[in-house]
CSV table of C-alpha atoms in Angstrom, one decimal:
chain,number,residue,atom,x,y,z
A,1238,MET,CA,1.5,9.3,-26.5
A,1239,SER,CA,-0.1,7.0,-29.1
A,1240,ALA,CA,-3.3,7.3,-31.0
A,1241,VAL,CA,-5.2,4.2,-32.5
A,1242,GLU,CA,-7.4,4.0,-35.6
A,1243,LEU,CA,-9.2,1.2,-37.1
A,1244,ARG,CA,-11.0,1.6,-40.2
A,1245,GLY,CA,-13.5,-1.3,-41.4
A,1246,PHE,CA,-10.3,-3.6,-40.0
A,1247,GLY,CA,-11.0,-7.1,-40.4
A,1248,TRP,CA,-8.5,-10.3,-40.2
A,1249,ARG,CA,-8.7,-14.0,-41.4
A,1250,HIS,CA,-6.5,-16.7,-40.5
A,1251,ALA,CA,-4.8,-18.3,-43.5
A,1252,GLY,CA,-6.9,-21.6,-44.1
A,1253,ARG,CA,-10.0,-20.3,-42.4
A,1254,LYS,CA,-13.3,-20.1,-43.8
A,1255,ARG,CA,-14.3,-17.3,-41.0
A,1256,TRP,CA,-12.8,-14.1,-40.2
A,1257,ALA,CA,-11.3,-14.0,-36.8
A,1258,VAL,CA,-12.6,-10.2,-36.6
A,1259,ARG,CA,-14.4,-8.1,-39.3
A,1260,GLY,CA,-15.9,-4.4,-39.5
A,1261,VAL,CA,-13.8,-2.9,-37.0
A,1262,ASP,CA,-14.3,0.9,-36.9
A,1263,LEU,CA,-12.6,2.4,-33.6
A,1264,ARG,CA,-10.6,5.8,-32.6
A,1265,ILE,CA,-8.8,5.6,-29.4
A,1266,GLU,CA,-7.0,8.9,-28.4
A,1267,ALA,CA,-3.4,9.5,-27.3
A,1268,GLY,CA,-3.8,8.7,-23.5
A,1269,GLU,CA,-7.1,7.2,-23.6
A,1270,ARG,CA,-7.9,4.4,-21.1
A,1271,VAL,CA,-10.1,2.2,-22.9
A,1272,LEU,CA,-12.0,-1.3,-21.9
A,1273,LEU,CA,-12.6,-3.6,-25.0
A,1274,LEU,CA,-15.6,-5.9,-24.2
A,1275,GLY,CA,-17.1,-8.5,-26.5
A,1276,PRO,CA,-17.9,-12.4,-26.2
A,1277,SER,CA,-15.2,-15.0,-26.3
A,1278,GLY,CA,-14.5,-15.9,-29.8
A,1279,ALA,CA,-15.4,-12.4,-31.2
A,1280,GLY,CA,-11.8,-11.4,-32.1
A,1281,LYS,CA,-10.3,-9.3,-29.2
A,1282,SER,CA,-7.3,-11.0,-28.8
A,1283,THR,CA,-6.7,-10.9,-32.5
A,1284,LEU,CA,-7.1,-7.3,-32.7
A,1285,LEU,CA,-4.9,-6.8,-29.9
A,1286,ALA,CA,-2.2,-8.6,-31.9
A,1287,ALA,CA,-2.4,-6.5,-34.8
A,1288,LEU,CA,-2.2,-3.5,-32.8
A,1289,ALA,CA,1.0,-4.9,-31.5
A,1290,GLY,CA,2.2,-5.9,-35.3
A,1291,LEU,CA,2.3,-9.6,-34.4
A,1292,LEU,CA,-0.3,-10.7,-37.3
A,1293,PRO,CA,2.6,-11.2,-40.3
A,1294,GLU,CA,1.1,-10.3,-43.5
A,1295,ASP,CA,1.5,-13.9,-44.7
A,1296,SER,CA,-0.3,-15.4,-42.1
A,1297,GLY,CA,-3.4,-14.2,-43.3
A,1298,GLU,CA,-5.9,-11.8,-44.8
A,1299,GLN,CA,-6.9,-8.4,-43.8
A,1300,GLU,CA,-9.6,-6.0,-44.6
A,1301,GLY,CA,-9.3,-2.3,-43.9
A,1302,THR,CA,-6.5,-0.8,-42.1
A,1303,VAL,CA,-5.4,-0.6,-38.4
A,1304,GLU,CA,-3.2,2.5,-37.3
A,1305,ILE,CA,-0.8,4.0,-34.6
A,1306,ASP,CA,-0.1,7.3,-35.0
A,1307,GLY,CA,-0.6,7.0,-38.8
A,1308,LEU,CA,1.8,3.8,-39.1
A,1309,ASP,CA,0.8,0.5,-40.0
A,1310,PRO,CA,1.5,-1.3,-36.3
A,1311,ARG,CA,4.6,-3.6,-37.6
A,1312,LYS,CA,6.4,-0.1,-38.4
A,1313,ALA,CA,5.6,1.2,-34.7
A,1314,ARG,CA,6.1,-1.9,-32.7
A,1315,GLU,CA,8.8,-0.1,-30.4
A,1316,ARG,CA,5.7,2.4,-29.2
A,1317,VAL,CA,3.5,-0.8,-28.0
A,1318,GLY,CA,3.9,-3.1,-24.7
A,1319,ILE,CA,2.1,-5.9,-24.5
A,1320,VAL,CA,0.6,-8.5,-21.8
A,1321,PHE,CA,-1.0,-11.8,-22.7
A,1322,GLN,CA,-3.5,-13.9,-20.4
A,1323,ASP,CA,-0.7,-16.7,-20.0
A,1324,PRO,CA,2.7,-14.9,-18.2
A,1325,GLU,CA,4.3,-18.2,-18.8
A,1326,ALA,CA,4.0,-17.6,-22.5
A,1327,GLN,CA,6.2,-14.4,-21.9
A,1328,LEU,CA,8.7,-15.2,-19.6
A,1329,VAL,CA,11.7,-16.9,-21.4
A,1330,MET,CA,14.6,-16.5,-19.0
A,1331,ALA,CA,15.3,-18.2,-16.0
A,1332,ARG,CA,16.0,-15.3,-13.4
A,1333,CYS,CA,13.2,-12.1,-12.9
A,1334,GLY,CA,15.6,-9.1,-13.7
A,1335,ASP,CA,17.1,-11.3,-17.0
A,1336,ASP,CA,13.6,-11.6,-18.2
A,1337,VAL,CA,12.8,-7.9,-18.1
A,1338,ALA,CA,16.2,-7.2,-19.4
A,1339,PHE,CA,15.4,-9.1,-22.6
A,1340,GLY,CA,13.3,-7.0,-24.4
A,1341,LEU,CA,15.9,-3.9,-23.5
A,1342,GLU,CA,18.7,-5.9,-25.0
A,1343,ASN,CA,16.6,-6.9,-28.1
A,1344,ARG,CA,15.8,-3.1,-28.7
A,1345,GLY,CA,19.6,-2.6,-28.3
A,1346,VAL,CA,19.3,-0.1,-25.0
A,1347,PRO,CA,22.6,1.1,-24.2
A,1348,THR,CA,24.0,-1.4,-21.4
A,1349,GLU,CA,24.5,1.2,-18.8
A,1350,GLU,CA,20.4,2.0,-19.0
A,1351,ILE,CA,19.3,-1.5,-19.0
A,1352,TRP,CA,19.8,-2.3,-15.2
A,1353,PRO,CA,18.4,1.0,-14.0
A,1354,ARG,CA,15.2,0.7,-16.1
A,1355,VAL,CA,14.5,-3.1,-15.1
A,1356,ASP,CA,14.4,-1.9,-11.2
A,1357,GLU,CA,12.5,1.1,-12.1
A,1358,ALA,CA,10.0,-1.2,-14.1
A,1359,LEU,CA,9.8,-4.1,-11.5
A,1360,ARG,CA,9.4,-1.0,-8.0
A,1361,ARG,CA,6.5,0.4,-10.6
A,1362,VAL,CA,4.6,-3.2,-10.4
A,1363,GLY,CA,5.4,-3.8,-6.8
A,1364,PHE,CA,7.2,-6.6,-7.7
A,1365,PRO,CA,8.5,-8.3,-4.1
A,1366,TYR,CA,11.6,-9.9,-5.0
A,1367,HIS,CA,15.0,-9.0,-6.1
A,1368,ARG,CA,15.9,-9.5,-9.6
A,1369,GLY,CA,18.0,-12.5,-9.3
A,1370,ARG,CA,15.1,-14.5,-8.4
A,1371,LEU,CA,14.1,-17.1,-10.4
A,1372,THR,CA,11.2,-17.0,-12.5
A,1373,ALA,CA,9.8,-20.8,-11.7
A,1374,ALA,CA,9.7,-20.2,-8.2
A,1375,LEU,CA,6.8,-17.6,-8.9
A,1376,SER,CA,3.1,-17.5,-8.1
A,1377,GLY,CA,0.5,-16.9,-11.4
A,1378,GLY,CA,0.2,-13.5,-10.1
A,1379,GLU,CA,3.8,-12.6,-9.5
A,1380,GLN,CA,4.5,-13.5,-13.1
A,1381,GLN,CA,1.9,-11.5,-14.6
A,1382,ARG,CA,3.6,-8.5,-12.5
A,1383,LEU,CA,6.8,-9.6,-14.0
A,1384,ALA,CA,5.4,-9.6,-17.6
A,1385,LEU,CA,3.9,-6.4,-17.0
A,1386,ALA,CA,7.4,-5.1,-15.7
A,1387,GLY,CA,9.0,-6.5,-18.9
A,1388,ALA,CA,6.5,-4.6,-21.0
A,1389,LEU,CA,6.8,-1.0,-18.6
A,1390,ALA,CA,10.3,-1.6,-19.1
A,1391,LEU,CA,10.2,-0.6,-23.1
A,1392,ARG,CA,8.1,2.5,-22.0
A,1393,PRO,CA,5.6,2.0,-24.5
A,1394,ALA,CA,3.5,4.9,-25.6
A,1395,LEU,CA,0.5,1.9,-26.3
A,1396,LEU,CA,-0.1,-0.6,-23.5
A,1397,LEU,CA,-2.0,-3.8,-24.6
A,1398,LEU,CA,-3.6,-6.3,-21.7
A,1399,ASP,CA,-5.0,-9.2,-23.0
A,1400,GLU,CA,-7.1,-10.3,-20.1
A,1401,PRO,CA,-4.2,-10.6,-17.5
A,1402,THR,CA,-5.9,-11.5,-14.8
A,1403,ALA,CA,-7.9,-14.7,-16.4
A,1404,ASN,CA,-5.9,-17.3,-15.2
A,1405,LEU,CA,-5.5,-15.9,-11.5
A,1406,ASP,CA,-7.4,-16.4,-8.3
A,1407,PRO,CA,-9.1,-13.5,-7.1
A,1408,ALA,CA,-6.2,-12.1,-4.8
A,1409,GLY,CA,-3.3,-12.5,-7.3
A,1410,ALA,CA,-5.8,-10.6,-9.9
A,1411,ALA,CA,-6.4,-7.7,-7.6
A,1412,LEU,CA,-3.0,-7.4,-6.9
A,1413,VAL,CA,-2.4,-7.2,-11.1
A,1414,ARG,CA,-5.1,-4.5,-11.2
A,1415,GLU,CA,-3.2,-2.5,-8.2
A,1416,ALA,CA,0.0,-2.8,-10.3
A,1417,VAL,CA,-1.7,-1.9,-13.4
A,1418,ALA,CA,-3.2,1.1,-11.5
A,1419,SER,CA,0.0,2.8,-10.1
A,1420,ALA,CA,2.5,1.6,-13.0
A,1421,LEU,CA,1.2,3.5,-15.7
A,1422,ASP,CA,1.9,6.7,-16.8
A,1423,ALA,CA,-0.6,9.5,-17.1
A,1424,ASP,CA,0.3,9.7,-21.0
A,1425,THR,CA,0.2,5.9,-21.7
A,1426,THR,CA,-2.6,4.9,-24.3
A,1427,LEU,CA,-3.9,1.6,-22.7
A,1428,ILE,CA,-6.4,-1.0,-24.2
A,1429,LEU,CA,-7.3,-3.5,-21.7
A,1430,VAL,CA,-9.4,-6.6,-22.6
A,1431,GLU,CA,-11.0,-8.1,-19.2
A,1432,HIS,CA,-14.0,-10.2,-18.6
A,1433,ARG,CA,-14.1,-9.0,-14.7
A,1434,VAL,CA,-15.6,-5.7,-16.0
A,1435,ALA,CA,-16.6,-4.1,-12.2
A,1436,GLU,CA,-13.3,-4.6,-11.2
A,1437,ALA,CA,-11.8,-3.0,-14.2
A,1438,LEU,CA,-13.7,0.0,-14.5
A,1439,PRO,CA,-11.4,2.0,-12.4
A,1440,LEU,CA,-8.6,1.3,-14.9
A,1441,VAL,CA,-10.6,2.8,-17.9
A,1442,ASP,CA,-12.0,6.0,-19.0
A,1443,ARG,CA,-14.6,4.6,-21.3
A,1444,VAL,CA,-15.9,0.9,-22.6
A,1445,VAL,CA,-16.0,0.0,-26.2
């Protein structure tokens, strides 16, 4: 379980005059599930990128602090999984099983553990195909469930979902929400960015 704390957090991308996000004070307890709201351009995606440790120090200017269990997110990456708006931006392998295995291999998970964890993650998100299915043959909703499986296979203590249904039709979006609801462990901390607020509320404990 991972707790998140931001104190006066702000980030300005290199070469920009305007801050992407600024003055954020937020505490999320371990195991809590939170819906993060704000208008387009408010910096929600930047905040999630910061929590995922995806903002290199030389790529911009930071104010305040952001911590996961007291650590800089760049030192806590193994605790965090993230799913973006566009699943095609995350899928890197030709076959579905290989794609889920990619992150595990990068983290040095023993070979004998990889495929059981891949199969478990695919099952948890209700993925309808065998792991040999080509990623190019998937619908948008299926791609997003595969991306979610890739994040869950890492067994993150903190899961970040950045508008995971934004590019999907209502049916595909519903399937992704069902996958999130059924796949999360009880002690996983969740931060969700989603504009379909009414549909997202059953997934969370509170809105910030």
